[in-house]
Coordinates of C-alpha atoms and ligand atoms in Angstrom, one line a residue:
M196 CA 26.3 -26.9 -0.9
R197 CA 24.5 -26.1 -4.1
E198 CA 23.6 -22.5 -4.7
L199 CA 20.2 -21.2 -3.6
N200 CA 17.8 -19.3 -5.8
G201 CA 19.9 -16.4 -7.2
V202 CA 17.0 -14.0 -7.7
I203 CA 15.9 -14.3 -4.1
A204 CA 19.5 -14.3 -2.7
A205 CA 20.2 -11.1 -4.6
C206 CA 17.2 -9.3 -3.1
P207 CA 18.2 -7.2 -0.1
P208 CA 16.0 -7.3 3.1
S209 CA 13.5 -4.5 3.6
G210 CA 15.1 -1.3 4.7
I211 CA 12.1 -0.6 6.9
R212 CA 12.7 -3.6 9.1
R213 CA 16.2 -2.6 10.0
F214 CA 14.9 0.5 11.7
F215 CA 12.2 -1.4 13.5
D216 CA 14.8 -3.7 15.0
I217 CA 16.9 -0.8 16.2
A218 CA 13.9 1.1 17.6
A219 CA 12.6 -2.0 19.4
E220 CA 15.7 -2.1 21.5
M221 CA 15.4 1.5 22.7
D222 CA 13.1 3.1 25.3
D223 CA 10.9 6.1 24.8
V224 CA 10.9 5.9 21.0
I225 CA 8.1 7.6 19.1
S226 CA 7.6 5.4 16.1
L227 CA 6.5 7.0 12.9
G228 CA 7.9 4.0 11.1
V229 CA 5.2 1.5 10.8
G230 CA 2.8 1.5 7.9
E231 CA -0.1 0.3 10.0
P232 CA -3.2 1.8 11.6
D233 CA -2.9 2.4 15.3
F234 CA -6.6 1.5 15.7
V235 CA -7.6 -2.0 16.6
T236 CA -10.1 -3.6 14.2
P237 CA -13.6 -2.2 14.9
W238 CA -15.3 -4.1 17.6
R239 CA -18.2 -5.4 15.5
V240 CA -15.7 -6.9 13.1
R241 CA -13.8 -8.6 15.8
E242 CA -17.0 -9.9 17.2
A243 CA -17.9 -11.4 13.8
G244 CA -14.5 -13.2 13.9
I245 CA -15.2 -14.4 17.5
Y246 CA -18.7 -15.6 16.3
A247 CA -17.1 -17.4 13.4
L248 CA -14.6 -19.2 15.7
E249 CA -17.3 -20.1 18.2
H250 CA -19.5 -21.6 15.5
G251 CA -16.7 -23.6 14.1
Y252 CA -16.0 -21.8 10.8
T253 CA -12.6 -23.2 10.9
T254 CA -12.5 -25.0 7.5
Y255 CA -11.2 -24.1 4.1
T256 CA -13.5 -21.9 1.9
S257 CA -13.7 -22.3 -1.8
N258 CA -10.5 -21.3 -3.4
A259 CA -11.7 -18.0 -4.8
G260 CA -13.2 -17.1 -1.4
L261 CA -16.6 -16.8 0.2
P262 CA -19.3 -15.9 -2.4
A263 CA -20.8 -13.5 0.1
L264 CA -17.6 -11.6 0.4
R265 CA -16.9 -11.5 -3.3
R266 CA -20.5 -10.3 -3.9
L267 CA -20.0 -7.5 -1.4
I268 CA -16.6 -6.4 -2.8
C269 CA -18.0 -6.3 -6.4
A270 CA -21.1 -4.4 -5.3
D271 CA -18.9 -1.9 -3.4
L272 CA -16.6 -1.3 -6.4
A273 CA -19.6 -0.8 -8.6
Q274 CA -21.4 1.6 -6.3
R275 CA -18.4 3.6 -5.1
Y276 CA -16.4 3.9 -8.4
G277 CA -18.5 2.5 -11.2
A278 CA -16.1 -0.4 -11.7
H279 CA -18.0 -3.5 -12.7
Y280 CA -16.7 -7.0 -12.0
A281 CA -18.6 -10.3 -11.9
W282 CA -18.2 -11.7 -8.4
D283 CA -18.1 -15.2 -9.8
G284 CA -15.2 -15.3 -12.2
E285 CA -13.6 -11.9 -11.9
C286 CA -13.0 -11.6 -8.2
L287 CA -10.9 -13.7 -5.8
I288 CA -10.0 -13.3 -2.1
T289 CA -6.3 -13.3 -1.2
T290 CA -4.3 -13.3 2.0
G291 CA -3.8 -9.6 1.8
V292 CA -2.8 -7.4 -1.1
S293 CA 0.7 -8.9 -0.6
E294 CA -0.5 -12.2 -2.0
G295 CA -2.7 -10.4 -4.6
L296 CA 0.4 -8.5 -5.9
D297 CA 2.4 -11.7 -6.1
L298 CA -0.4 -13.6 -7.9
A299 CA -1.0 -10.8 -10.4
L300 CA 2.7 -10.5 -11.3
R301 CA 3.2 -14.3 -11.6
V302 CA 0.2 -14.5 -13.9
L303 CA 1.1 -11.6 -16.1
L304 CA 4.8 -12.1 -16.5
N305 CA 7.1 -14.4 -18.5
P306 CA 10.8 -14.5 -17.7
G307 CA 12.5 -11.3 -18.7
D308 CA 9.3 -9.2 -19.1
E309 CA 9.8 -5.7 -17.9
V310 CA 7.5 -3.9 -15.5
I311 CA 7.5 -0.1 -15.2
V312 CA 7.5 0.9 -11.6
P313 CA 7.1 4.6 -10.8
E314 CA 9.2 5.3 -7.7
P315 CA 9.5 6.1 -4.8
C316 CA 7.1 3.2 -4.2
Y317 CA 6.1 0.5 -1.8
V318 CA 9.0 -1.7 -0.9
A319 CA 7.5 -4.9 -2.1
Y320 CA 7.0 -3.9 -5.8
E321 CA 10.4 -4.4 -7.2
P322 CA 11.1 -7.7 -5.3
C323 CA 7.7 -9.1 -6.3
V324 CA 8.4 -8.3 -10.0
R325 CA 11.8 -10.1 -9.7
F326 CA 10.3 -13.1 -7.8
A327 CA 7.9 -13.4 -10.7
G328 CA 10.8 -13.6 -13.2
G329 CA 10.3 -10.0 -14.4
I330 CA 12.6 -7.0 -14.5
P331 CA 11.5 -3.8 -12.7
V332 CA 12.2 -0.6 -14.7
R333 CA 12.1 2.5 -12.5
V334 CA 10.5 5.7 -13.5
A335 CA 11.4 8.6 -11.3
T336 CA 8.8 10.9 -9.8
S337 CA 9.5 14.0 -7.8
W338 CA 8.0 16.0 -4.9
E339 CA 8.2 19.2 -6.8
D340 CA 5.1 18.1 -8.8
D341 CA 3.4 16.0 -6.1
F342 CA 4.9 12.7 -7.3
A343 CA 2.7 12.8 -10.4
V344 CA 3.3 9.9 -12.7
H345 CA 3.8 11.5 -16.1
P346 CA 2.7 9.4 -19.0
A347 CA 5.6 10.9 -21.1
A348 CA 8.1 9.6 -18.6
V349 CA 6.5 6.2 -18.6
A350 CA 6.4 6.2 -22.4
A351 CA 10.1 6.9 -22.5
A352 CA 10.7 3.8 -20.4
V353 CA 8.7 1.5 -22.7
T354 CA 10.7 -1.1 -24.6
A355 CA 9.8 -4.2 -26.7
R356 CA 9.9 -6.2 -23.5
T357 CA 7.6 -4.0 -21.4
K358 CA 4.6 -6.0 -20.3
A359 CA 3.0 -4.0 -17.5
V360 CA 3.0 -0.8 -15.4
L361 CA 2.6 -1.2 -11.6
I362 CA 1.1 1.7 -9.9
G363 CA -0.1 2.5 -6.4
S364 CA -2.5 5.3 -5.7
P365 CA -2.9 6.6 -3.0
A366 CA 0.7 5.9 -2.6
N367 CA 3.0 4.5 0.0
P368 CA 5.4 6.3 0.9
T369 CA 4.5 9.6 -0.6
G370 CA 0.7 9.9 0.1
A371 CA 0.3 11.0 -3.5
V372 CA -3.0 10.5 -5.2
Q373 CA -2.8 10.4 -9.0
P374 CA -5.4 12.6 -10.6
R375 CA -7.9 11.0 -12.9
A376 CA -6.6 12.8 -16.0
S377 CA -3.1 11.3 -15.5
L378 CA -4.5 7.8 -15.0
E379 CA -6.6 8.2 -18.2
A380 CA -3.4 9.3 -20.1
L381 CA -1.6 6.3 -18.6
M382 CA -4.4 4.0 -19.8
A383 CA -4.2 5.5 -23.3
L384 CA -0.5 4.7 -23.2
A385 CA -1.2 1.1 -22.1
E386 CA -3.6 0.7 -25.0
E387 CA -1.1 2.1 -27.5
H388 CA 1.7 -0.3 -26.4
D389 CA -0.6 -3.2 -25.3
L390 CA 0.5 -3.1 -21.7
Y391 CA -1.2 -4.4 -18.6
L392 CA -1.8 -2.2 -15.5
V393 CA -1.5 -3.5 -12.0
S394 CA -3.2 -1.0 -9.7
D395 CA -2.6 -1.3 -6.0
E396 CA -5.6 0.5 -4.4
I397 CA -5.2 -0.7 -0.8
Y398 CA -5.5 3.0 0.4
D399 CA -8.5 3.8 -1.8
R400 CA -10.7 4.8 1.2
L401 CA -7.9 7.0 2.7
T402 CA -8.1 10.1 0.5
Y403 CA -8.5 13.6 2.0
T404 CA -8.4 16.2 -0.6
G405 CA -10.1 14.6 -3.7
A406 CA -11.8 11.5 -4.9
H407 CA -10.1 8.2 -5.5
T408 CA -10.1 6.9 -9.1
C409 CA -10.4 3.2 -9.5
L410 CA -8.4 2.2 -12.5
G411 CA -10.8 -0.6 -13.4
A412 CA -13.5 2.1 -14.0
L413 CA -11.7 4.0 -16.7
P414 CA -12.8 3.6 -20.3
G415 CA -10.6 1.0 -22.0
A416 CA -9.2 -0.3 -18.7
R417 CA -11.2 -3.4 -18.1
E418 CA -9.3 -5.9 -20.3
R419 CA -5.8 -4.8 -19.2
T420 CA -6.1 -3.9 -15.6
V421 CA -5.7 -5.9 -12.4
V422 CA -7.1 -4.0 -9.4
L423 CA -5.8 -5.0 -5.9
G424 CA -7.5 -4.0 -2.7
G425 CA -7.9 -5.2 0.8
F426 CA -9.0 -4.6 4.4
S427 CA -5.6 -4.0 6.2
K428 CA -5.6 -0.2 6.1
A429 CA -9.1 1.4 6.0
H430 CA -10.6 -1.3 8.2
A431 CA -7.6 -1.6 10.5
M432 CA -7.3 -5.4 9.8
T433 CA -3.6 -5.9 9.0
G434 CA -3.3 -9.1 11.1
W435 CA -6.4 -10.8 9.6
R436 CA -4.7 -11.1 6.1
V437 CA -7.6 -10.4 3.7
G438 CA -7.4 -8.8 0.4
W439 CA -8.8 -9.2 -3.1
I440 CA -8.1 -9.1 -6.8
C441 CA -10.6 -7.9 -9.4
A442 CA -9.5 -8.6 -13.0
P443 CA -10.8 -9.8 -16.4
A444 CA -11.9 -13.4 -16.2
R445 CA -8.9 -15.0 -18.0
I446 CA -6.5 -13.2 -15.5
A447 CA -8.6 -13.9 -12.5
E448 CA -8.9 -17.6 -13.4
L449 CA -5.1 -18.0 -13.6
C450 CA -4.7 -16.1 -10.3
V451 CA -7.1 -18.6 -8.7
R452 CA -5.0 -21.4 -10.3
V453 CA -1.8 -20.3 -8.5
H454 CA -3.7 -19.4 -5.3
Q455 CA -5.3 -22.8 -5.2
Y456 CA -2.0 -24.6 -5.2
T457 CA 0.1 -22.2 -3.1
M458 CA -2.4 -20.8 -0.6
L459 CA -5.6 -22.8 -1.0
C460 CA -7.8 -20.0 0.4
A461 CA -7.6 -16.9 2.6
P462 CA -8.4 -17.6 6.3
H463 CA -12.1 -18.5 6.7
V464 CA -12.6 -16.6 10.0
S465 CA -11.0 -13.5 8.5
Q466 CA -13.3 -13.7 5.4
I467 CA -16.3 -13.8 7.7
A468 CA -15.0 -10.8 9.6
A469 CA -14.4 -9.0 6.3
V470 CA -18.1 -9.6 5.3
E471 CA -19.0 -7.8 8.5
A472 CA -16.6 -5.0 7.8
L473 CA -18.2 -4.4 4.4
E474 CA -21.8 -4.8 5.6
H475 CA -21.7 -2.8 8.9
A476 CA -18.4 -1.0 9.5
E477 CA -18.8 2.0 7.2
G478 CA -19.3 4.3 10.2
D479 CA -16.1 3.0 11.8
V480 CA -14.1 3.6 8.6
T481 CA -15.5 7.1 8.2
A482 CA -14.5 7.9 11.8
M483 CA -11.0 6.5 11.4
V484 CA -10.5 8.4 8.1
A485 CA -11.6 11.6 9.7
D486 CA -9.2 11.0 12.6
Y487 CA -6.3 10.4 10.2
D488 CA -7.2 13.6 8.4
R489 CA -7.0 15.6 11.7
R490 CA -3.6 14.1 12.5
R491 CA -2.4 14.7 8.9
R492 CA -3.2 18.4 9.1
V493 CA -1.6 18.9 12.5
F494 CA 1.5 16.9 11.6
V495 CA 2.1 18.4 8.2
K496 CA 1.6 21.9 9.5
G497 CA 4.1 21.1 12.3
L498 CA 6.7 19.9 9.9
R499 CA 6.2 22.9 7.6
E500 CA 6.6 25.3 10.6
L501 CA 9.9 23.6 11.3
G502 CA 11.0 24.7 7.8
L503 CA 10.7 21.3 6.2
E504 CA 9.1 21.3 2.8
C505 CA 6.4 18.7 2.8
P506 CA 4.3 17.9 -0.3
E507 CA 0.6 17.7 0.5
P508 CA -0.1 14.1 1.3
A509 CA -3.5 13.7 -0.3
G510 CA -4.0 10.0 0.7
A511 CA -2.8 7.0 2.7
F512 CA -1.3 7.9 6.1
Y513 CA 2.2 9.0 5.4
A514 CA 4.0 12.4 5.1
F515 CA 7.1 12.4 3.0
P516 CA 8.9 15.7 3.9
S517 CA 12.1 16.8 2.2
I518 CA 14.9 16.8 4.7
R519 CA 17.4 18.6 2.4
R520 CA 17.7 21.7 4.6
S521 CA 19.3 19.4 7.2
G522 CA 22.2 18.8 4.8
L523 CA 22.0 15.1 5.7
D524 CA 21.1 12.2 3.4
S525 CA 18.0 10.2 4.3
Q526 CA 19.8 7.3 6.0
T527 CA 22.0 9.6 8.2
F528 CA 19.0 11.7 9.1
A529 CA 16.9 8.8 10.1
E530 CA 19.7 7.1 12.1
R531 CA 20.7 10.3 14.0
L532 CA 17.1 11.3 14.6
L533 CA 16.5 7.9 16.2
H534 CA 19.6 7.9 18.3
E535 CA 19.6 11.6 19.3
Q536 CA 15.8 12.3 19.7
R537 CA 14.2 8.9 19.7
V538 CA 11.9 9.4 16.8
A539 CA 11.8 6.5 14.3
V540 CA 11.1 7.5 10.6
V541 CA 12.0 5.5 7.5
P542 CA 14.7 6.9 5.2
G543 CA 13.1 7.8 1.8
D544 CA 15.7 6.0 -0.3
V545 CA 14.5 2.6 0.7
F546 CA 11.5 3.3 -1.5
G547 CA 13.7 4.0 -4.5
P548 CA 16.4 6.5 -5.5
S549 CA 13.9 9.4 -5.9
G550 CA 13.1 9.0 -2.3
D551 CA 16.5 10.2 -1.2
G552 CA 16.4 13.5 0.5
H553 CA 13.1 12.5 2.2
V554 CA 11.9 10.5 5.1
R555 CA 8.6 8.7 5.5
C556 CA 6.6 9.5 8.6
S557 CA 3.4 7.6 9.3
Y558 CA 0.9 9.7 11.1
A559 CA -1.2 6.7 12.0
T560 CA 0.0 7.6 15.5
A561 CA -1.8 9.3 18.4
L562 CA -2.0 13.0 18.1
P563 CA -0.1 13.9 21.3
L564 CA 2.7 11.6 20.1
L565 CA 2.7 13.3 16.7
E566 CA 3.0 16.7 18.5
E567 CA 5.8 15.5 20.6
A568 CA 7.5 14.0 17.5
V569 CA 7.4 17.4 15.8
E570 CA 9.0 19.0 18.9
R571 CA 11.8 16.4 18.9
I572 CA 12.4 16.8 15.1
G573 CA 12.6 20.5 15.7
R574 CA 15.2 20.0 18.5
F575 CA 17.1 17.7 16.1
L576 CA 17.1 20.2 13.2
A577 CA 18.4 22.9 15.6
T578 CA 21.5 20.7 16.1
V579 CA 22.2 20.0 12.5
A580 CA 20.9 22.8 10.3
Ligands
PLP37 C1 1.0 0.1 -1.0 C2 0.8 -1.2 -0.2 N1 0.4 -2.3 -0.8 C3 0.3 -3.5 -0.2 C4 0.5 -3.6 1.2 C5 0.3 -4.9 1.9 O1 -1.0 -5.0 2.4 P1 -1.6 -6.3 3.0 O2 -1.6 -6.1 4.5 O3 -3.0 -6.3 2.4 O4 -0.8 -7.5 2.5 C6 0.9 -2.4 1.9 C7 1.3 -2.5 3.3 O5 1.9 -1.7 3.9 C8 1.1 -1.2 1.2 O6 1.5 -0.1 1.8

């Protein structure tokens, strides 16, 4: 048989899935592995989806998505962050941020273009750069300074082939929120070297210790930034598959070009539910965020009391403690913790080499289970440390 696509064949499967598969076969596992809210979608949003189905909204929408939804997203960005995008021409609805990321990279990159990716980072970033013909160039960040993305480190990675920087804040897996000053410095660097910025802001509403900065709102950002957002996390809508891209018109137009041939449109029913989410679910989001924050504080305190150093997770719903005092590498730690104490966490190195020595724990898990998980981790540490 002829060879299949070499880029795709060379891409390893996600390191997160492997742990899910093992944990799924075991009883009494507390899973801190999934990057997914444990809330169901707020009832009023589900009801809007039911209404849409009952009334036969089962067709395609326009390629760019329902105008009502695009208007709401742009109004929300303007009001919340001072980022101004035209709903008609600078905004499109995608099937999740996953598709948004893929579209943005395909539109920005020519074969061989380099994309700087600060790591540890979300597992899809590097594969998506490669699938789009690009070359990911890692820039290490470290927990000693809260996984800050230092413009000097990014500058040192810039070559003649660098086309873009891909950044996620608040971040998966670290929970780090980049301060506004760092993002401004990054923007200045992008201007100096004529780079694009792809900003994954899927966790924008999940910040606990400071305000989120939308990259699209920074001075000078507008022409070179693609902002990605969605409904999966803050609105607990992972299965509905709705996200969005806001970008300057010539980028947004080409994103719609790819989207219209490969996806056609995001699911109609889900777009109607997303309209309801933006119009009427603010109270639900606030309540869920407050609940994550409660769990975050209990869980991080518990980890620290066990002697694990844990950088303050300022956003998203992940803690990323250092497990160095166990003397184990991340893979061995996660495997043994799962088999010996039945707690599933994700080894930090699946998010990039700087993640080694850490594990990712999602605290989007019921509080009693988080407390039980801390006890089990304590029992495990007592056997290894
Ligand atoms: C940082 C980040 N970006 C994007 C996604 C994908 O989100 P969506 O469900 O909108 O495709 C995730 C999901 O875990 C994520 O953590």
